[in-house]
CSV table of C-alpha atoms in Angstrom, one decimal:
chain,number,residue,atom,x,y,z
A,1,UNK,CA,10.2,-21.7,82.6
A,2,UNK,CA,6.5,-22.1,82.0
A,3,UNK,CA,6.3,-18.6,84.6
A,4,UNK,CA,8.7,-17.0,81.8
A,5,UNK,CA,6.8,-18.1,78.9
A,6,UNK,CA,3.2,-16.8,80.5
A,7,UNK,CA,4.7,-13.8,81.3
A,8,UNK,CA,6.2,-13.1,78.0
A,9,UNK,CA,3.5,-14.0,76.1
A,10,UNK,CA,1.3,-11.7,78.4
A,11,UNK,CA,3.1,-8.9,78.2
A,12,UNK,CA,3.5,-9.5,74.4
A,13,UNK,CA,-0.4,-9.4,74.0
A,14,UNK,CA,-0.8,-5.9,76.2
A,15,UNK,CA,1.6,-4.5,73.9
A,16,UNK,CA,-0.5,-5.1,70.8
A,17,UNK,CA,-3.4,-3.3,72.7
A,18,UNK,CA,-1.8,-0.7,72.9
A,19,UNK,CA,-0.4,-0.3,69.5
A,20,UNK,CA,-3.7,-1.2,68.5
A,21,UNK,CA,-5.2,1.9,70.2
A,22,UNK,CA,-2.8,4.7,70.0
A,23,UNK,CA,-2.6,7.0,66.9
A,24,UNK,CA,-1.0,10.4,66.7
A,25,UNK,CA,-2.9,13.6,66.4
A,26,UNK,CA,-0.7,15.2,63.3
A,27,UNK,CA,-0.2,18.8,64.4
A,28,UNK,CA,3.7,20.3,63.1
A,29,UNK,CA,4.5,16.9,62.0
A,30,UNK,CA,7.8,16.6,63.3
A,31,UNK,CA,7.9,13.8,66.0
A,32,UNK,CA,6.1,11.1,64.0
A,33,UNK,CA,7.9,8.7,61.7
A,34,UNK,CA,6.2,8.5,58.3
A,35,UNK,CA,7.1,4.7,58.3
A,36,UNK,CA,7.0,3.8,61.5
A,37,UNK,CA,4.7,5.3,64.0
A,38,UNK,CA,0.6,5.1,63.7
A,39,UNK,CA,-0.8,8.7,62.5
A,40,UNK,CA,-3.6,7.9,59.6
A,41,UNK,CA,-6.7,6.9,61.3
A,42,UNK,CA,-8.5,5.4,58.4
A,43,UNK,CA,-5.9,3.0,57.1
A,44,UNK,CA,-4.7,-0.4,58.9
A,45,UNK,CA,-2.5,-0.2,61.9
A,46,UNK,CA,-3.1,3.6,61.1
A,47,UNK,CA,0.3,3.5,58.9
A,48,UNK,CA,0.5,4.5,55.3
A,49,UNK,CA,2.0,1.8,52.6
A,50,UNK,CA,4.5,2.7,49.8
A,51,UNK,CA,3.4,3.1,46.4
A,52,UNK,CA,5.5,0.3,45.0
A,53,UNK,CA,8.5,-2.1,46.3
A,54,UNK,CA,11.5,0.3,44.8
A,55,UNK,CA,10.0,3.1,47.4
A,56,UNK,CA,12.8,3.1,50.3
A,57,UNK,CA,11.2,3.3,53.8
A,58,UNK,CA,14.1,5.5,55.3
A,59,UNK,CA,13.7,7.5,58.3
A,60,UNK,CA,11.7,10.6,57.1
A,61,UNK,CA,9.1,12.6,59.6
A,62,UNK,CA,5.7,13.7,58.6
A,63,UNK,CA,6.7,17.4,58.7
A,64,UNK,CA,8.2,17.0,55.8
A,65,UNK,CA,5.3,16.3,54.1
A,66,UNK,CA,3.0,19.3,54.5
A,67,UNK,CA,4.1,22.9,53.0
A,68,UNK,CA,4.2,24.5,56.6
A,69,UNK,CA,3.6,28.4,54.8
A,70,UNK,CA,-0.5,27.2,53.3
A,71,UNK,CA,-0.9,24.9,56.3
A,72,UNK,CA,-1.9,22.1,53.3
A,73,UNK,CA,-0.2,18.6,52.3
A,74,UNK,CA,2.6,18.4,50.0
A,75,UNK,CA,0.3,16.3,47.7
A,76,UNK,CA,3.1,15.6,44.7
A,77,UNK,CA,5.3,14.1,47.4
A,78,UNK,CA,2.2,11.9,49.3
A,79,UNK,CA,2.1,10.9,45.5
A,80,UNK,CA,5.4,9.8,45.0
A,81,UNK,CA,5.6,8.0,48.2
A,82,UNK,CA,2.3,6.1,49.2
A,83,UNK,CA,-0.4,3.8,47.3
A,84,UNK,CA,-3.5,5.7,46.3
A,85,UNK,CA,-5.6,4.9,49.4
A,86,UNK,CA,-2.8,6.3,51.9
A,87,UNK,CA,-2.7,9.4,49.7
A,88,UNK,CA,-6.9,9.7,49.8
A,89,UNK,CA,-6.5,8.8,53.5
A,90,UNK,CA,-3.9,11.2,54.6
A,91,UNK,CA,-5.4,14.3,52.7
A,92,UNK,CA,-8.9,13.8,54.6
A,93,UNK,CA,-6.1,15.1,57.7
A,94,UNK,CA,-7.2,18.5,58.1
A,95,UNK,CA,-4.1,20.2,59.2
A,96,UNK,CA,-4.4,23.1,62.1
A,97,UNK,CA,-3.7,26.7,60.9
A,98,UNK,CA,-1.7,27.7,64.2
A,99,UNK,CA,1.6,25.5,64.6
A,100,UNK,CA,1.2,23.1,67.6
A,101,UNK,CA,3.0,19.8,68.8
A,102,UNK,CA,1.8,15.9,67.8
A,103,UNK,CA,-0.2,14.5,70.0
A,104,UNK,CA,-0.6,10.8,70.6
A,105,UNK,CA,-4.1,10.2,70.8
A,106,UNK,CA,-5.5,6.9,72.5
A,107,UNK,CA,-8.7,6.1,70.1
A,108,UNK,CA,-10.3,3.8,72.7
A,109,UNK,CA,-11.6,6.7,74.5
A,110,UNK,CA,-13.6,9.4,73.0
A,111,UNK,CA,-11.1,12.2,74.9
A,112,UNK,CA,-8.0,10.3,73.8
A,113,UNK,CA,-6.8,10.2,76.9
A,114,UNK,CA,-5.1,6.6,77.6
A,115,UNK,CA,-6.6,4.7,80.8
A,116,UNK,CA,-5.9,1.3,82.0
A,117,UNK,CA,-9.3,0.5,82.5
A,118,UNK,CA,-10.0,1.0,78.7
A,119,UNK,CA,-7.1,-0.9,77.7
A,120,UNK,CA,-8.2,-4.0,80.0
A,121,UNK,CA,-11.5,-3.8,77.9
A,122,UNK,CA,-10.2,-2.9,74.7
A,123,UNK,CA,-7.9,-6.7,75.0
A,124,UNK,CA,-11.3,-8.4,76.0
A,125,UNK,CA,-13.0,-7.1,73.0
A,126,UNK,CA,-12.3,-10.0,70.9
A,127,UNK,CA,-15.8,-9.6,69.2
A,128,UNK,CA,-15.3,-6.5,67.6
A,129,UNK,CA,-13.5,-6.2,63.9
A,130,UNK,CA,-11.1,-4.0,63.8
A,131,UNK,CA,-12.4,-3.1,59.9
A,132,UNK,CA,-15.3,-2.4,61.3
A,133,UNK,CA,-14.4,0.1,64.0
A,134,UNK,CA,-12.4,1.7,61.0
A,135,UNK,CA,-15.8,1.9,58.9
A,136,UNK,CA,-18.3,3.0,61.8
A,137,UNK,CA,-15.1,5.6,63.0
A,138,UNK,CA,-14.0,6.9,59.6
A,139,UNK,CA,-17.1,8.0,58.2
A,140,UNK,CA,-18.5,11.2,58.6
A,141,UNK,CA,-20.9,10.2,61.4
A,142,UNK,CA,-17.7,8.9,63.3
A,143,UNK,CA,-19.2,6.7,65.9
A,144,UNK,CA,-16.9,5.1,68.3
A,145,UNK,CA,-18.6,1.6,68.9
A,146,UNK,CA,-16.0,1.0,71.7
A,147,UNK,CA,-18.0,3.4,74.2
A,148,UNK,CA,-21.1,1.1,73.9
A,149,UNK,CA,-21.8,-1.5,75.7
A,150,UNK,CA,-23.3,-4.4,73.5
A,151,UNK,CA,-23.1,-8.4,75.3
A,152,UNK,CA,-25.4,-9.5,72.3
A,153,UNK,CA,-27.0,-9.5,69.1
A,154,UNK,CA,-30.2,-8.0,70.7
A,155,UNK,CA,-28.5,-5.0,72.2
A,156,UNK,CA,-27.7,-4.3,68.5
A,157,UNK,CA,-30.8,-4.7,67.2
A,158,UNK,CA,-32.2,-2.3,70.0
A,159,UNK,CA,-29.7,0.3,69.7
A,160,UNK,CA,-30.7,0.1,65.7
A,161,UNK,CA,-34.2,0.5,65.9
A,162,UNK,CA,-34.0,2.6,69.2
A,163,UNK,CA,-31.2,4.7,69.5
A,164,UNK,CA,-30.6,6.8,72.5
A,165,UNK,CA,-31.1,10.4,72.5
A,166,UNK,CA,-27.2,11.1,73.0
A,167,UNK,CA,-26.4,9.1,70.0
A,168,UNK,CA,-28.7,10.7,67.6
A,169,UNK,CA,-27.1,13.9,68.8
A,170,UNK,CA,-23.6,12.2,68.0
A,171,UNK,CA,-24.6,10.4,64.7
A,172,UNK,CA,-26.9,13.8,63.2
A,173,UNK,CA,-24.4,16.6,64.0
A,174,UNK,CA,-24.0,17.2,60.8
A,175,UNK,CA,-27.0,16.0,59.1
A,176,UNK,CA,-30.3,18.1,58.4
A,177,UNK,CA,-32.6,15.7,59.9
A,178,UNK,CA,-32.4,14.5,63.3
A,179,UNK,CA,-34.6,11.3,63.1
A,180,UNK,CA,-32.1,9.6,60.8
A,181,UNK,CA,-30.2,7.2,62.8
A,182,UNK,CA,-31.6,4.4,62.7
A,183,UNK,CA,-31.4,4.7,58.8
A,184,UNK,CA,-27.4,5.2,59.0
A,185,UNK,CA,-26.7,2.5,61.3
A,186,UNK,CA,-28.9,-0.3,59.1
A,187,UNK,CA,-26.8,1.2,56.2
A,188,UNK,CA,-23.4,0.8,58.0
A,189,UNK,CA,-24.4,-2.7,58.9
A,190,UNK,CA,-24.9,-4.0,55.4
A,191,UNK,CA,-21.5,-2.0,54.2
A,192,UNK,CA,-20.0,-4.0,57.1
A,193,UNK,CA,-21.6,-7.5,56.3
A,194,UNK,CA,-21.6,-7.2,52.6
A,195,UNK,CA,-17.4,-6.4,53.0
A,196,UNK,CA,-17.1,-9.6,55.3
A,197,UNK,CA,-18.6,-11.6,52.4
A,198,UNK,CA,-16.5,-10.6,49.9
A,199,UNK,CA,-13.4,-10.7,51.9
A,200,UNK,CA,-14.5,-14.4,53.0
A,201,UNK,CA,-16.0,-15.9,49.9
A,202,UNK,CA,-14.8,-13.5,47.0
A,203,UNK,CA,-10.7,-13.3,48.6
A,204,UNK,CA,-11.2,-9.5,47.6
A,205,UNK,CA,-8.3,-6.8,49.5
A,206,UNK,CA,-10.5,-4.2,51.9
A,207,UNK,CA,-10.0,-0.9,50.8
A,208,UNK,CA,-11.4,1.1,53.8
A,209,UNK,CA,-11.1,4.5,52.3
A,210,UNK,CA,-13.3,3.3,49.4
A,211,UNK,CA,-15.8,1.0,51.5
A,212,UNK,CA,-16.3,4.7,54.0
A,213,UNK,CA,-16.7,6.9,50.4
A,214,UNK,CA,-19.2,4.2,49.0
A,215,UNK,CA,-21.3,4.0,52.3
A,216,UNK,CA,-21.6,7.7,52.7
A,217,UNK,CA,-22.6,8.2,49.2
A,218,UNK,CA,-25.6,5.6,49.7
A,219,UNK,CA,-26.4,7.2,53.0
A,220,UNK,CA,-26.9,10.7,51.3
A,221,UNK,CA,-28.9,9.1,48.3
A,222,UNK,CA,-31.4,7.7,50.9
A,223,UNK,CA,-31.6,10.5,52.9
A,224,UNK,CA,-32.5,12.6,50.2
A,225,UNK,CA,-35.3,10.2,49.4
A,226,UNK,CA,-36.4,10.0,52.9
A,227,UNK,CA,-36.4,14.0,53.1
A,228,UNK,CA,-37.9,15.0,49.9
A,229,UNK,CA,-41.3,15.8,51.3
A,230,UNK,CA,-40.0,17.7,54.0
A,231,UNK,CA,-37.0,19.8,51.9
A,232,UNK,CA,-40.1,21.0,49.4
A,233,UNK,CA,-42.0,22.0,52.4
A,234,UNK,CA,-39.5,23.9,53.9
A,235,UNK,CA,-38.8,25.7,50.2
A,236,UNK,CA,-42.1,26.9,49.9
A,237,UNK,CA,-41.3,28.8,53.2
A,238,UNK,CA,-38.0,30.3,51.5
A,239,UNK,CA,-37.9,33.7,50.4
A,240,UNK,CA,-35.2,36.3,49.6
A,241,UNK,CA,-34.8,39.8,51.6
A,242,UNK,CA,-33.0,42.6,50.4
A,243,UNK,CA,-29.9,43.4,52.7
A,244,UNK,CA,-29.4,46.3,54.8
A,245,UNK,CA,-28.2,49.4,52.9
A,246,UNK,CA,-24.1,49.3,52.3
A,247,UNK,CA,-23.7,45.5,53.0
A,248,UNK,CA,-21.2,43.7,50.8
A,249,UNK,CA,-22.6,39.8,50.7
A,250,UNK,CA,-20.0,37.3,49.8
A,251,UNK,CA,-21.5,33.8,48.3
A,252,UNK,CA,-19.7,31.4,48.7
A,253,UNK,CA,-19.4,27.6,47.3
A,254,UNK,CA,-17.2,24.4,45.6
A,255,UNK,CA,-17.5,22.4,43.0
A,256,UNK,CA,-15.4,18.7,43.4
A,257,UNK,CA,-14.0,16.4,40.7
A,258,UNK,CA,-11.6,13.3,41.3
A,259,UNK,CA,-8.4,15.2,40.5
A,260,UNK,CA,-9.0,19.0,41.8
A,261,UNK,CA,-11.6,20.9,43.4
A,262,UNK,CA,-13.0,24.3,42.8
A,263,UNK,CA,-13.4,27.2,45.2
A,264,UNK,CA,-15.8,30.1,44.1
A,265,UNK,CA,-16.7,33.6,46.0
A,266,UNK,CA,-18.9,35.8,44.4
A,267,UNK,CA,-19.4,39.4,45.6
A,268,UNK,CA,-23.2,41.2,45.5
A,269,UNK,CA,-24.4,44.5,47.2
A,270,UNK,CA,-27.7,45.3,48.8
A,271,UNK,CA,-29.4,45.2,45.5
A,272,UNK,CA,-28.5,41.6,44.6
A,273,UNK,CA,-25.6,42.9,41.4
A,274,UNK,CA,-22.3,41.3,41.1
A,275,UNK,CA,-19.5,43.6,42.3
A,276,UNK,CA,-16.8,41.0,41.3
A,277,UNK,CA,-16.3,37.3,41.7
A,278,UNK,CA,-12.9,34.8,42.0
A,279,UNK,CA,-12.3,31.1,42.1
A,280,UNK,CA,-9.7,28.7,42.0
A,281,UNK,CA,-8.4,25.5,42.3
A,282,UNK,CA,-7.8,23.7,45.5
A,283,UNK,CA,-6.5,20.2,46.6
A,284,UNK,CA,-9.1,17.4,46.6
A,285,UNK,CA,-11.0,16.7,49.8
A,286,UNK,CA,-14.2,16.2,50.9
A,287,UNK,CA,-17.3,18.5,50.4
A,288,UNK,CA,-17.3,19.8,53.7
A,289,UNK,CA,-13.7,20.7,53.8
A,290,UNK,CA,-14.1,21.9,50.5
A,291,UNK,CA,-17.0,24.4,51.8
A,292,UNK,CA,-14.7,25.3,54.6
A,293,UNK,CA,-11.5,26.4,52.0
A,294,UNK,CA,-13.7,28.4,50.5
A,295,UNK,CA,-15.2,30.0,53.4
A,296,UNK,CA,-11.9,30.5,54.4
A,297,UNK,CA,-10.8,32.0,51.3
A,298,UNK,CA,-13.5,34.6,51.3
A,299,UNK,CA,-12.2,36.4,54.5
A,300,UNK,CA,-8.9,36.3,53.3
A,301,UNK,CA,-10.6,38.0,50.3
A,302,UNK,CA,-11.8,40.7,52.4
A,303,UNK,CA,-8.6,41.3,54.6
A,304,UNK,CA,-6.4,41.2,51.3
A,305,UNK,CA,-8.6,43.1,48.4
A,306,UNK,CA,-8.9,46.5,48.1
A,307,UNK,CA,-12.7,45.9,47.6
A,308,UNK,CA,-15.5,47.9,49.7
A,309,UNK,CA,-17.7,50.3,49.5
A,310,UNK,CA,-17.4,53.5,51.5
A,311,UNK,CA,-19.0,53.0,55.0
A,312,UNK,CA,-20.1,49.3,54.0
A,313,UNK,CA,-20.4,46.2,55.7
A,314,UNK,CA,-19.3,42.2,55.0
A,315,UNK,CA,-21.8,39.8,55.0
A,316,UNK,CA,-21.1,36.6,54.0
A,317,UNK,CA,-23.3,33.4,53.2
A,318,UNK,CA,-22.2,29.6,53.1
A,319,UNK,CA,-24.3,27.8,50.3
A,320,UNK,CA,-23.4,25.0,51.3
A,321,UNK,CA,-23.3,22.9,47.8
A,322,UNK,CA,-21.0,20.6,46.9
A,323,UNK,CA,-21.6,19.0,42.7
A,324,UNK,CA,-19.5,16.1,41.8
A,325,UNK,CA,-18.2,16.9,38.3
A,326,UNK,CA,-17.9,14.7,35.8
């Protein structure tokens, strides 16, 4: 009986690893249950939770939730069904423009490709917090602090004030400055430890989605401090050519508030004078997807507009700008 018992309990505590590991890669939407299977990576358990008690958790698959002609979310439904962080959660799901199949991801490995090896580690890793993967994963860094191998509190300290070369890479993909890392991490760390406190002494609910926003809003505001110098310096170096004769330039850029955000393209010939100019309101999402709707609504500009000039060119030019509007 005591066999039994081991055994169950054993095989109980695998399956939990692997639950806690595997989260769908949302692609047509129509093999994951809304309810039931994992598919938000930024949320607990990776599962959305209803808006209120009277919501119903029938069966009901993901695919009904995204308008499958614009390749966006159905946002009005996401609103009717889930609490405000599942809905801010789900939208950061950048959907892919050419139909394709779910994929169930495993998020212990950076591939996603499921191996007992990393599922033996991932049940030993009884130091790490899952809140805290969440945080170092969901921002916009997304470091996986599963692939590295920290024993104590010294190996973070050194991997803080000396990060490897291949991590920097990882971390500052996306940043301007490549020297930043150690800056990001430190900042993480507080976000982490200042959440445990509250949680612990202040009984306050973790709200992921709004811990990830805060912490990447801080880590802009420092880096622009820590930058300044240099970003002057490399203005006074900044200068502005005329374009080849016959090129159409399209300038691009989005403006984001709370409820909407604002796509813009702007149309200038060689000489710098505005031919025409459009904008529009899009979902909200985050600045870089922002930048990327409306990069993406410029060439659909050009391919659907009856707007050229005879034997000229597109050019087109990502501002990359993103104002938060009152």
């Amino acid at each position: 009986m005591q066999i039994c018992i081991s055994y169950m309990e054993s095989n109980r505590e695998v399956k939990e690893t692997i639950i806690s590991g595997a989260c769908y890669e949302v692609g047509n939407g129509m093999d994951i249950n809304v309810w039931q299977d994992p598919w938000v990576p930024w949320l607990v358990n990776y599962k959305p939770k209803p808006k209120d008690d009277t919501i119903q958790q029938n069966p009901l698959m993901v695919s009904s939730l995204i308008n499958h002609t614009t390749h966006e979310w159905e946002v009005s439904k996401l609103e009717e069904l889930f609490d405000l962080e599942s809905v801010e959660a789900i939208k950061r799901i950048t959907l892919p423009l050419q139909t394709k199949p779910d994929k169930l991801m495993w998020t212990k490995e950076p591939k996603g490709n499921f191996m007992v090896k990393s599922m033996y580690k991932a049940s030993q890793e009884y130091s790490y917090n899952s809140q805290a993967r969440a945080i170092w994963f969901g921002s916009c860094w997304g470091l996986r602090t599963e692939s590295l191998q920290l024993n104590s509190n010294e190996d973070i300290l050194k991997l803080v004030l000396k990060p490897p070369p291949h991590l920097s890479m990882s971390i500052n993909q996306n940043l301007i400055e490549p020297n930043c890392t150690s800056l990001i991490m430190a900042l993480t760390l507080e976000a982490i430890w200042h959440l445990r406190n509250q949680v612990v002494h202040g009984g306050v609910q973790i709200k992921i989605h709004s811990v990830i926003k805060h912490l990447e809003m801080r880590v802009r505001e420092n880096l622009k401090t820590f930058l300044k110098e240099e970003h002057w310096n490399l203005m006074e170096h900044t200068h502005w050519r005329c374009l080849p004769n016959g090129v159409i330039k399209l300038n691009v850029d989005a403006a984001i508030s709370k409820e909407f955000t604002t796509l813009v393209v702007v149309a200038r010939n060689e000489n710098g004078q505005i031919l025409n100019a459009w904008a529009k309101e899009h979902i909200p999402c985050d600045p870089l997807q922002a930048e990327a709707a409306a990069l993406f609504w410029a060439v659909q500009l050009v391919t659907e507009k009856d707007f050229k000039q005879k034997g000229g060119k597109w050019s087109s030019s990502l501002l990359g700008k993103s104002y938060l509007l009152p």
